[in-house]
Amino acid sequence: MMHMTFYWSKEVTLLVESWQTTTWTSYAFTLVACFLASAFYQFMEDRRVRLKLASSAEAAAKPPSDADAAASEAPLETPFLRSKVTASAGGKRWTAARVGGGVLFGVNAAIGYLLMLAVMSFNGGVFLSVVCGLGVGYLVFRSGSDDAVTTVRAVADNPCACA
């Protein structure tokens, strides 16, 4: 039977039928796994955003090519599309940073959705474990005082684990 309200029990089925806890030891290992997965989610989010910032800093440092210069001089009727039009005028660039960012985003989205499904087990311990893991992961990986981390916080502070 699936619970539709929060309950407090050592017996929980998490994500798949074979991941069932019946003892306090297995329940504790499950909570530790949820905590570590949540902290890892924050770590991966930090890596993804730092990669994006580093690749955008490299792109800004490069001199514009002839195609980029011609595209930036072309008049546009819709100012909201300016960045998309000028970016596509030079052709799509499948750089390693762009592919890596896409892969990191996919991995991070998968982890976020798995965490969401774990919380949807409605077990109070799993919920607290995931929330505490996200909080500790944010504290350790994403709340530093250096300039890059400050920029990362400004760009991607989203409390949703599956965003």
XYZ file of N, CA, C and O in Angstrom:
652
model
N 0.824 -1.180 0.000
C 0.000 0.000 0.000
C 0.871 1.247 0.000
O 1.847 1.331 0.725
N 0.533 2.197 -0.840
C 1.283 3.442 -0.902
C 0.671 4.454 0.045
O -0.538 4.673 0.038
N 1.518 5.082 0.836
C 1.050 6.095 1.776
C 0.791 7.405 1.047
O 1.507 7.755 0.112
N -0.213 8.116 1.497
C -0.534 9.415 0.926
C -0.355 10.542 1.932
O -0.658 11.685 1.636
N 0.120 10.222 3.115
C 0.444 11.206 4.138
C 1.779 10.802 4.754
O 2.211 9.652 4.642
N 2.433 11.746 5.419
C 3.709 11.420 6.051
C 3.504 10.396 7.149
O 2.542 10.449 7.902
N 4.421 9.471 7.220
C 4.392 8.459 8.274
C 5.817 8.259 8.773
O 6.786 8.557 8.096
N 5.929 7.781 9.992
C 7.227 7.551 10.622
C 7.340 6.062 10.903
O 6.678 5.536 11.779
N 8.156 5.402 10.113
C 8.329 3.970 10.281
C 9.667 3.565 9.695
O 10.179 4.216 8.785
N 10.229 2.493 10.215
C 11.468 1.962 9.651
C 11.189 1.141 8.402
O 12.101 0.800 7.668
N 9.959 0.847 8.141
C 9.597 0.059 6.969
C 9.190 0.999 5.830
O 8.166 1.665 5.897
N 10.030 1.019 4.806
C 9.782 1.906 3.679
C 10.242 1.201 2.403
O 11.195 0.429 2.409
N 9.512 1.436 1.323
C 9.934 0.984 -0.001
C 10.367 2.221 -0.760
O 9.581 3.157 -0.931
N 11.614 2.220 -1.209
C 12.174 3.416 -1.830
C 12.534 3.145 -3.287
O 13.369 2.274 -3.574
N 11.885 3.839 -4.189
C 12.151 3.855 -5.629
C 11.821 2.554 -6.353
O 11.175 2.591 -7.391
N 12.268 1.409 -5.869
C 11.990 0.132 -6.528
C 11.543 -0.887 -5.486
O 11.830 -0.740 -4.298
N 10.853 -1.913 -5.937
C 10.337 -2.940 -5.018
C 11.443 -3.617 -4.211
O 11.246 -3.987 -3.067
N 12.610 -3.776 -4.807
C 13.682 -4.501 -4.123
C 14.371 -3.662 -3.043
O 15.128 -4.203 -2.248
N 14.135 -2.346 -3.015
C 14.735 -1.499 -1.985
C 13.719 -1.292 -0.867
O 13.063 -0.272 -0.782
N 13.591 -2.287 -0.033
C 12.684 -2.225 1.106
C 13.495 -2.350 2.387
O 14.445 -3.134 2.453
N 13.115 -1.566 3.369
C 13.794 -1.645 4.658
C 12.843 -2.288 5.658
O 11.655 -1.963 5.695
N 13.395 -3.201 6.450
C 12.586 -3.854 7.478
C 13.250 -3.765 8.846
O 12.595 -3.957 9.856
N 14.550 -3.460 8.848
C 15.271 -3.354 10.116
C 15.773 -1.926 10.285
O 15.842 -1.155 9.316
N 16.137 -1.596 11.505
C 16.662 -0.256 11.766
C 17.990 -0.044 11.044
O 18.279 1.070 10.600
N 18.780 -1.075 10.885
C 20.063 -0.959 10.193
C 19.850 -0.631 8.717
O 20.489 0.284 8.180
N 18.978 -1.353 8.060
C 18.722 -1.075 6.645
C 18.079 0.296 6.457
O 18.374 0.993 5.489
N 17.241 0.694 7.401
C 16.617 2.020 7.342
C 17.682 3.108 7.508
O 17.666 4.113 6.789
N 18.617 2.913 8.430
C 19.688 3.894 8.639
C 20.562 4.014 7.394
O 20.929 5.123 6.984
N 20.902 2.881 6.763
C 21.683 2.934 5.525
C 20.915 3.642 4.411
O 21.500 4.366 3.607
N 19.622 3.455 4.358
C 18.792 4.141 3.365
C 18.808 5.644 3.592
O 18.942 6.422 2.642
N 18.695 6.059 4.850
C 18.725 7.490 5.156
C 20.085 8.098 4.828
O 20.164 9.214 4.300
N 21.155 7.373 5.115
C 22.490 7.860 4.772
C 22.639 7.960 3.250
O 23.206 8.931 2.733
N 22.116 6.997 2.514
C 22.176 7.035 1.050
C 21.411 8.237 0.504
O 21.884 8.917 -0.418
N 20.248 8.525 1.068
C 19.464 9.696 0.635
C 20.209 10.985 0.950
O 20.244 11.915 0.130
N 20.822 11.050 2.119
C 21.590 12.227 2.515
C 22.760 12.450 1.556
O 22.973 13.569 1.067
N 23.522 11.404 1.273
C 24.679 11.528 0.390
C 24.270 11.861 -1.047
O 24.937 12.647 -1.723
N 23.177 11.278 -1.514
C 22.695 11.592 -2.866
C 22.277 13.056 -2.965
O 22.529 13.710 -3.981
N 21.679 13.579 -1.908
C 21.269 14.987 -1.902
C 22.471 15.914 -1.895
O 22.501 16.926 -2.609
N 23.480 15.587 -1.092
C 24.700 16.398 -1.063
C 25.419 16.307 -2.411
O 25.941 17.308 -2.912
N 25.431 15.112 -3.017
C 26.046 14.935 -4.330
C 25.314 15.756 -5.390
O 25.937 16.294 -6.315
N 24.013 15.868 -5.267
C 23.232 16.708 -6.188
C 23.742 18.149 -6.147
O 23.938 18.779 -7.185
N 23.969 18.671 -4.951
C 24.467 20.042 -4.821
C 25.880 20.172 -5.396
O 26.218 21.173 -6.030
N 26.701 19.163 -5.184
C 28.050 19.172 -5.751
C 27.993 19.218 -7.273
O 28.706 19.999 -7.914
N 27.162 18.369 -7.867
C 27.048 18.330 -9.327
C 26.482 19.630 -9.888
O 26.892 20.088 -10.954
N 25.551 20.230 -9.182
C 25.000 21.513 -9.612
C 26.088 22.583 -9.604
O 26.190 23.398 -10.526
N 26.917 22.577 -8.574
C 28.027 23.528 -8.493
C 28.994 23.318 -9.649
O 29.421 24.270 -10.297
N 29.342 22.067 -9.952
C 30.266 21.779 -11.061
C 29.670 22.234 -12.387
O 30.360 22.786 -13.237
N 28.384 21.983 -12.593
C 27.739 22.343 -13.862
C 27.736 23.848 -14.068
O 28.081 24.347 -15.137
N 27.380 24.584 -13.033
C 27.317 26.041 -13.166
C 28.716 26.629 -13.315
O 28.926 27.555 -14.098
N 29.687 26.081 -12.611
C 31.066 26.567 -12.768
C 31.584 26.294 -14.178
O 32.296 27.127 -14.747
N 31.244 25.136 -14.742
C 31.637 24.843 -16.119
C 31.007 25.840 -17.074
O 31.670 26.348 -17.982
N 29.748 26.143 -16.862
C 29.059 27.108 -17.732
C 29.682 28.487 -17.610
O 29.894 29.171 -18.611
N 30.007 28.912 -16.390
C 30.638 30.217 -16.209
C 32.031 30.254 -16.830
O 32.413 31.244 -17.450
N 32.787 29.180 -16.672
C 34.135 29.138 -17.241
C 34.086 29.167 -18.765
O 34.880 29.860 -19.401
N 33.152 28.431 -19.350
C 33.067 28.411 -20.813
C 32.556 29.741 -21.355
O 32.994 30.177 -22.412
N 31.667 30.404 -20.630
C 31.195 31.712 -21.097
C 32.285 32.765 -20.935
O 32.376 33.689 -21.740
N 33.143 32.626 -19.925
C 34.265 33.557 -19.768
C 35.279 33.365 -20.893
O 35.846 34.331 -21.405
N 35.511 32.105 -21.295
C 36.411 31.842 -22.413
C 35.843 32.393 -23.715
O 36.566 32.952 -24.521
N 34.544 32.241 -23.915
C 33.912 32.733 -25.139
C 33.959 34.254 -25.197
O 34.138 34.838 -26.265
N 33.819 34.915 -24.043
C 33.863 36.376 -24.018
C 35.278 36.878 -24.272
O 35.464 37.973 -24.792
N 36.283 36.080 -23.928
C 37.665 36.502 -24.109
C 38.136 36.352 -25.551
O 39.082 37.005 -25.962
N 37.473 35.484 -26.339
C 37.873 35.277 -27.733
C 37.470 36.479 -28.580
O 36.384 37.039 -28.403
N 38.311 36.864 -29.560
C 37.901 37.935 -30.470
C 36.787 37.443 -31.388
O 36.762 36.276 -31.767
N 35.844 38.308 -31.750
C 34.730 37.867 -32.597
C 35.214 37.543 -34.010
O 36.093 38.197 -34.548
N 34.615 36.531 -34.603
C 34.947 36.162 -35.983
C 34.212 37.085 -36.942
O 33.385 37.906 -36.538
N 34.499 36.957 -38.239
C 33.844 37.802 -39.245
C 32.338 37.547 -39.275
O 31.547 38.470 -39.440
N 31.927 36.289 -39.123
C 30.497 35.965 -39.154
C 29.795 36.570 -37.942
O 28.680 37.073 -38.049
N 30.448 36.531 -36.764
C 29.845 37.120 -35.573
C 29.740 38.629 -35.707
O 28.753 39.235 -35.301
N 30.755 39.257 -36.294
C 30.724 40.711 -36.469
C 29.622 41.116 -37.437
O 28.907 42.090 -37.219
N 29.465 40.348 -38.520
C 28.410 40.663 -39.486
C 27.037 40.445 -38.879
O 26.108 41.215 -39.127
N 26.898 39.417 -38.060
C 25.604 39.146 -37.442
C 25.251 40.197 -36.412
O 24.087 40.555 -36.253
N 26.264 40.730 -35.706
C 25.952 41.723 -34.687
C 25.592 43.066 -35.305
O 24.950 43.892 -34.670
N 26.011 43.307 -36.570
C 25.674 44.554 -37.235
C 24.321 44.489 -37.944
O 23.778 45.511 -38.329
N 23.779 43.298 -38.141
C 22.502 43.137 -38.843
C 21.376 43.661 -37.965
O 21.312 43.359 -36.781
N 20.474 44.459 -38.533
C 19.365 44.977 -37.733
C 18.356 43.875 -37.408
O 18.085 43.012 -38.233
N 17.832 43.922 -36.210
C 16.836 42.946 -35.775
C 15.545 43.673 -35.446
O 15.552 44.745 -34.870
N 14.444 43.050 -35.822
C 13.165 43.650 -35.518
C 12.657 43.242 -34.149
O 11.841 43.928 -33.573
N 13.099 42.097 -33.637
C 12.656 41.598 -32.344
C 13.846 41.567 -31.397
O 14.689 40.684 -31.495
N 13.923 42.524 -30.462
C 15.101 42.577 -29.604
C 15.209 41.388 -28.648
O 16.285 41.087 -28.175
N 14.114 40.699 -28.362
C 14.167 39.567 -27.453
C 14.918 38.383 -28.055
O 15.380 37.514 -27.339
N 15.012 38.336 -29.377
C 15.670 37.224 -30.047
C 17.116 37.524 -30.410
O 17.780 36.702 -31.011
N 17.617 38.691 -30.020
C 18.950 39.110 -30.441
C 20.027 38.082 -30.087
O 20.813 37.695 -30.924
N 20.054 37.594 -28.872
C 21.126 36.676 -28.487
C 21.009 35.351 -29.228
O 22.009 34.771 -29.610
N 19.806 34.859 -29.447
C 19.632 33.597 -30.167
C 19.993 33.757 -31.646
O 20.616 32.891 -32.225
N 19.606 34.883 -32.237
C 19.883 35.094 -33.647
C 21.371 35.264 -33.870
O 21.954 34.661 -34.766
N 22.043 36.058 -33.062
C 23.469 36.273 -33.264
C 24.256 35.015 -32.956
O 25.271 34.757 -33.568
N 23.796 34.212 -31.991
C 24.512 32.972 -31.669
C 24.366 31.962 -32.794
O 25.317 31.258 -33.123
N 23.188 31.892 -33.408
C 22.992 30.899 -34.465
C 23.539 31.377 -35.804
O 23.719 30.578 -36.706
N 23.801 32.668 -35.946
C 24.321 33.155 -37.213
C 25.712 32.608 -37.487
O 26.063 32.324 -38.623
N 26.503 32.420 -36.456
C 27.834 31.868 -36.626
C 27.830 30.360 -36.684
O 28.867 29.744 -36.790
N 26.705 29.738 -36.600
C 26.611 28.281 -36.597
C 26.617 27.745 -35.176
O 27.140 28.353 -34.271
N 26.018 26.601 -35.019
C 25.995 25.961 -33.699
C 27.379 25.423 -33.401
O 27.968 24.739 -34.226
N 27.870 25.716 -32.227
C 29.192 25.241 -31.830
C 29.023 24.151 -30.790
O 28.592 24.413 -29.681
N 29.374 22.946 -31.145
C 29.305 21.825 -30.210
C 30.663 21.692 -29.539
O 31.424 20.795 -29.839
N 30.935 22.620 -28.642
C 32.208 22.583 -27.928
C 32.145 21.537 -26.823
O 31.071 21.084 -26.423
N 33.322 21.187 -26.328
C 33.394 20.213 -25.239
C 32.678 20.748 -23.995
O 32.013 19.992 -23.281
N 32.796 22.041 -23.750
C 32.140 22.635 -22.587
C 30.623 22.570 -22.723
O 29.914 22.299 -21.752
N 30.122 22.772 -23.924
C 28.670 22.730 -24.136
C 28.132 21.310 -23.989
O 27.105 21.091 -23.355
N 28.843 20.339 -24.557
C 28.425 18.947 -24.431
C 28.538 18.503 -22.976
O 27.647 17.847 -22.435
N 29.650 18.866 -22.332
C 29.830 18.526 -20.921
C 28.751 19.142 -20.047
O 28.240 18.497 -19.130
N 28.387 20.381 -20.334
C 27.307 21.029 -19.587
C 25.985 20.318 -19.776
O 25.205 20.172 -18.832
N 25.726 19.862 -20.994
C 24.495 19.112 -21.252
C 24.460 17.789 -20.512
O 23.433 17.398 -19.955
N 25.598 17.098 -20.504
C 25.677 15.823 -19.785
C 25.493 16.050 -18.287
O 24.740 15.326 -17.623
N 26.187 17.057 -17.751
C 26.040 17.358 -16.322
C 24.607 17.749 -15.977
O 24.089 17.373 -14.928
N 23.953 18.503 -16.854
C 22.562 18.867 -16.609
C 21.675 17.630 -16.581
O 20.806 17.494 -15.723
N 21.899 16.709 -17.522
C 21.099 15.480 -17.556
C 21.298 14.630 -16.316
O 20.332 14.124 -15.729
N 22.557 14.471 -15.898
C 22.841 13.698 -14.686
C 22.199 14.359 -13.476
O 21.577 13.707 -12.630
N 22.336 15.669 -13.393
C 21.773 16.399 -12.254
C 20.249 16.333 -12.252
O 19.626 16.198 -11.196
N 19.634 16.418 -13.414
C 18.177 16.305 -13.482
C 17.722 14.916 -13.046
O 16.731 14.778 -12.317
N 18.451 13.892 -13.467
C 18.097 12.521 -13.070
C 18.203 12.344 -11.563
O 17.308 11.772 -10.928
N 19.274 12.848 -10.970
C 19.424 12.753 -9.515
C 18.312 13.523 -8.819
O 17.724 13.057 -7.839
N 18.004 14.707 -9.323
C 16.937 15.510 -8.723
C 15.590 14.820 -8.770
O 14.841 14.822 -7.786
N 15.262 14.201 -9.899
C 13.981 13.499 -9.998
C 13.950 12.259 -9.105
O 12.920 11.932 -8.519
N 15.079 11.560 -8.985
C 15.126 10.414 -8.073
C 14.941 10.865 -6.620
O 14.259 10.190 -5.840
N 15.541 11.998 -6.266
C 15.335 12.531 -4.913
C 13.870 12.905 -4.695
O 13.308 12.669 -3.626
N 13.253 13.490 -5.712
C 11.838 13.841 -5.604
C 10.992 12.588 -5.409
O 10.088 12.557 -4.563
N 11.281 11.537 -6.156
C 10.530 10.294 -6.006
C 10.773 9.661 -4.633
O 9.860 9.060 -4.052
N 11.988 9.793 -4.122
C 12.272 9.273 -2.778
C 11.440 10.014 -1.734
O 10.858 9.396 -0.835
N 11.349 11.319 -1.859
C 10.536 12.102 -0.923
C 9.068 11.721 -1.059
O 8.324 11.702 -0.075
N 8.658 11.348 -2.262
C 7.263 10.966 -2.473
C 6.922 9.611 -1.871
O 5.780 9.170 -1.955
N 7.887 8.967 -1.225
C 7.568 7.776 -0.441
C 6.797 8.165 0.818
O 6.207 7.319 1.468
N 6.798 9.455 1.141
C 6.094 10.037 2.276
C 6.608 9.542 3.627
O 5.940 9.689 4.630
N 7.815 8.997 3.644
C 8.418 8.614 4.905
C 9.091 9.846 5.493
O 9.879 10.519 4.809
N 8.799 10.150 6.739
C 9.333 11.352 7.370
C 10.847 11.350 7.461
O 11.489 12.386 7.267
N 11.443 10.200 7.751
C 12.896 10.116 7.833
C 13.569 10.356 6.495
O 14.593 11.040 6.417
N 13.002 9.815 5.442
C 13.552 10.027 4.099
C 13.440 11.498 3.729
O 14.386 12.095 3.201
N 12.308 12.105 4.018
C 12.118 13.530 3.741
C 13.172 14.367 4.454
O 13.834 15.216 3.846
N 13.343 14.141 5.751
C 14.318 14.916 6.521
C 15.742 14.651 6.041
O 16.568 15.568 5.991
N 16.034 13.419 5.676
C 17.357 13.076 5.179
C 17.673 13.809 3.875
O 18.767 14.345 3.703
N 16.719 13.859 2.966
C 16.930 14.545 1.693
C 17.069 16.053 1.917
O 17.985 16.683 1.369
N 16.210 16.631 2.725
C 16.275 18.073 2.968
C 17.578 18.445 3.676
O 18.239 19.427 3.310
N 17.976 17.667 4.667
C 19.238 17.941 5.361
C 20.427 17.754 4.427
O 21.384 18.541 4.467
N 20.393 16.748 3.573
C 21.466 16.543 2.602
C 21.582 17.699 1.624
O 22.688 18.136 1.290
N 20.438 18.211 1.172
C 20.467 19.378 0.279
C 21.035 20.589 0.996
O 21.829 21.356 0.432
N 20.642 20.785 2.253
C 21.137 21.920 3.020
C 22.632 21.825 3.290
O 23.370 22.797 3.100
N 23.095 20.672 3.716
C 24.527 20.489 3.989
C 25.324 20.574 2.685
O 26.396 21.197 2.644
N 24.819 19.991 1.617
C 25.496 20.080 0.322
C 25.601 21.515 -0.155
O 26.638 21.932 -0.683
N 24.554 22.283 0.033
C 24.595 23.701 -0.339
C 25.623 24.433 0.509
O 26.411 25.237 0.001
N 25.626 24.161 1.799
C 26.569 24.815 2.703
C 28.006 24.483 2.324
O 28.870 25.365 2.280
N 28.281 23.231 2.023
C 29.649 22.800 1.730
C 30.092 23.222 0.331
O 31.209 23.721 0.156
N 29.238 23.050 -0.674
C 29.674 23.209 -2.054
C 29.280 24.527 -2.701
O 29.927 24.941 -3.654
N 28.229 25.183 -2.246
C 27.715 26.310 -3.018
C 27.585 27.610 -2.255
O 27.065 28.572 -2.795
N 28.036 27.688 -1.032
C 27.848 28.932 -0.295
C 29.169 29.548 0.142
O 29.236 30.203 1.163
N 30.232 29.357 -0.649
C 31.538 29.910 -0.310
C 31.572 31.408 -0.489
O 30.590 32.058 -0.863
N 32.741 31.995 -0.251
C 32.847 33.443 -0.323
C 33.663 33.929 -1.517
O 33.837 35.123 -1.668
N 34.192 33.025 -2.356
C 34.973 33.501 -3.496
C 34.053 34.058 -4.582
O 32.849 33.850 -4.590
N 34.632 34.793 -5.511
C 33.842 35.489 -6.533
C 33.082 34.539 -7.442
O 31.951 34.803 -7.826
N 33.697 33.412 -7.796
C 33.023 32.463 -8.685
C 31.787 31.880 -8.023
O 30.747 31.731 -8.651
N 31.892 31.573 -6.738
C 30.745 31.013 -6.028
C 29.650 32.064 -5.880
O 28.466 31.759 -5.991
N 30.029 33.321 -5.668
C 29.027 34.393 -5.575
C 28.278 34.508 -6.889
O 27.061 34.657 -6.909
N 28.996 34.418 -8.008
C 28.349 34.465 -9.315
C 27.472 33.246 -9.515
O 26.375 33.347 -10.051
N 27.936 32.072 -9.086
C 27.149 30.846 -9.199
C 25.856 30.996 -8.419
O 24.786 30.637 -8.899
N 25.927 31.543 -7.217
C 24.715 31.730 -6.417
C 23.748 32.667 -7.112
O 22.547 32.457 -7.114
N 24.263 33.731 -7.715
C 23.389 34.692 -8.385
C 22.728 34.068 -9.601
O 21.604 34.376 -9.932
N 23.439 33.157 -10.269
C 22.921 32.566 -11.509
C 21.952 31.434 -11.225
O 20.919 31.315 -11.860
N 22.264 30.571 -10.257
C 21.524 29.319 -10.160
C 21.090 28.956 -8.756
O 21.201 27.817 -8.362
N 20.587 29.885 -7.989
C 20.042 29.536 -6.683
C 18.597 29.134 -6.863
O 17.716 29.970 -6.986
N 18.365 27.843 -6.897
C 17.025 27.327 -7.043
C 16.856 26.221 -6.019
O 17.568 25.231 -6.074
N 15.933 26.370 -5.071
C 15.807 25.370 -4.018
C 15.191 24.055 -4.479
O 15.257 23.077 -3.755
N 14.643 24.007 -5.655
C 14.028 22.770 -6.129
C 15.100 21.780 -6.546
O 15.975 22.106 -7.347
N 15.047 20.586 -6.018
C 16.079 19.603 -6.320
C 15.965 19.059 -7.736
O 16.883 18.419 -8.216
N 14.880 19.302 -8.413
C 14.729 18.755 -9.757
C 14.679 19.841 -10.816
O 14.202 19.611 -11.904
N 15.163 21.018 -10.503
C 15.144 22.103 -11.484
C 16.389 22.118 -12.315
O 17.434 21.748 -11.913
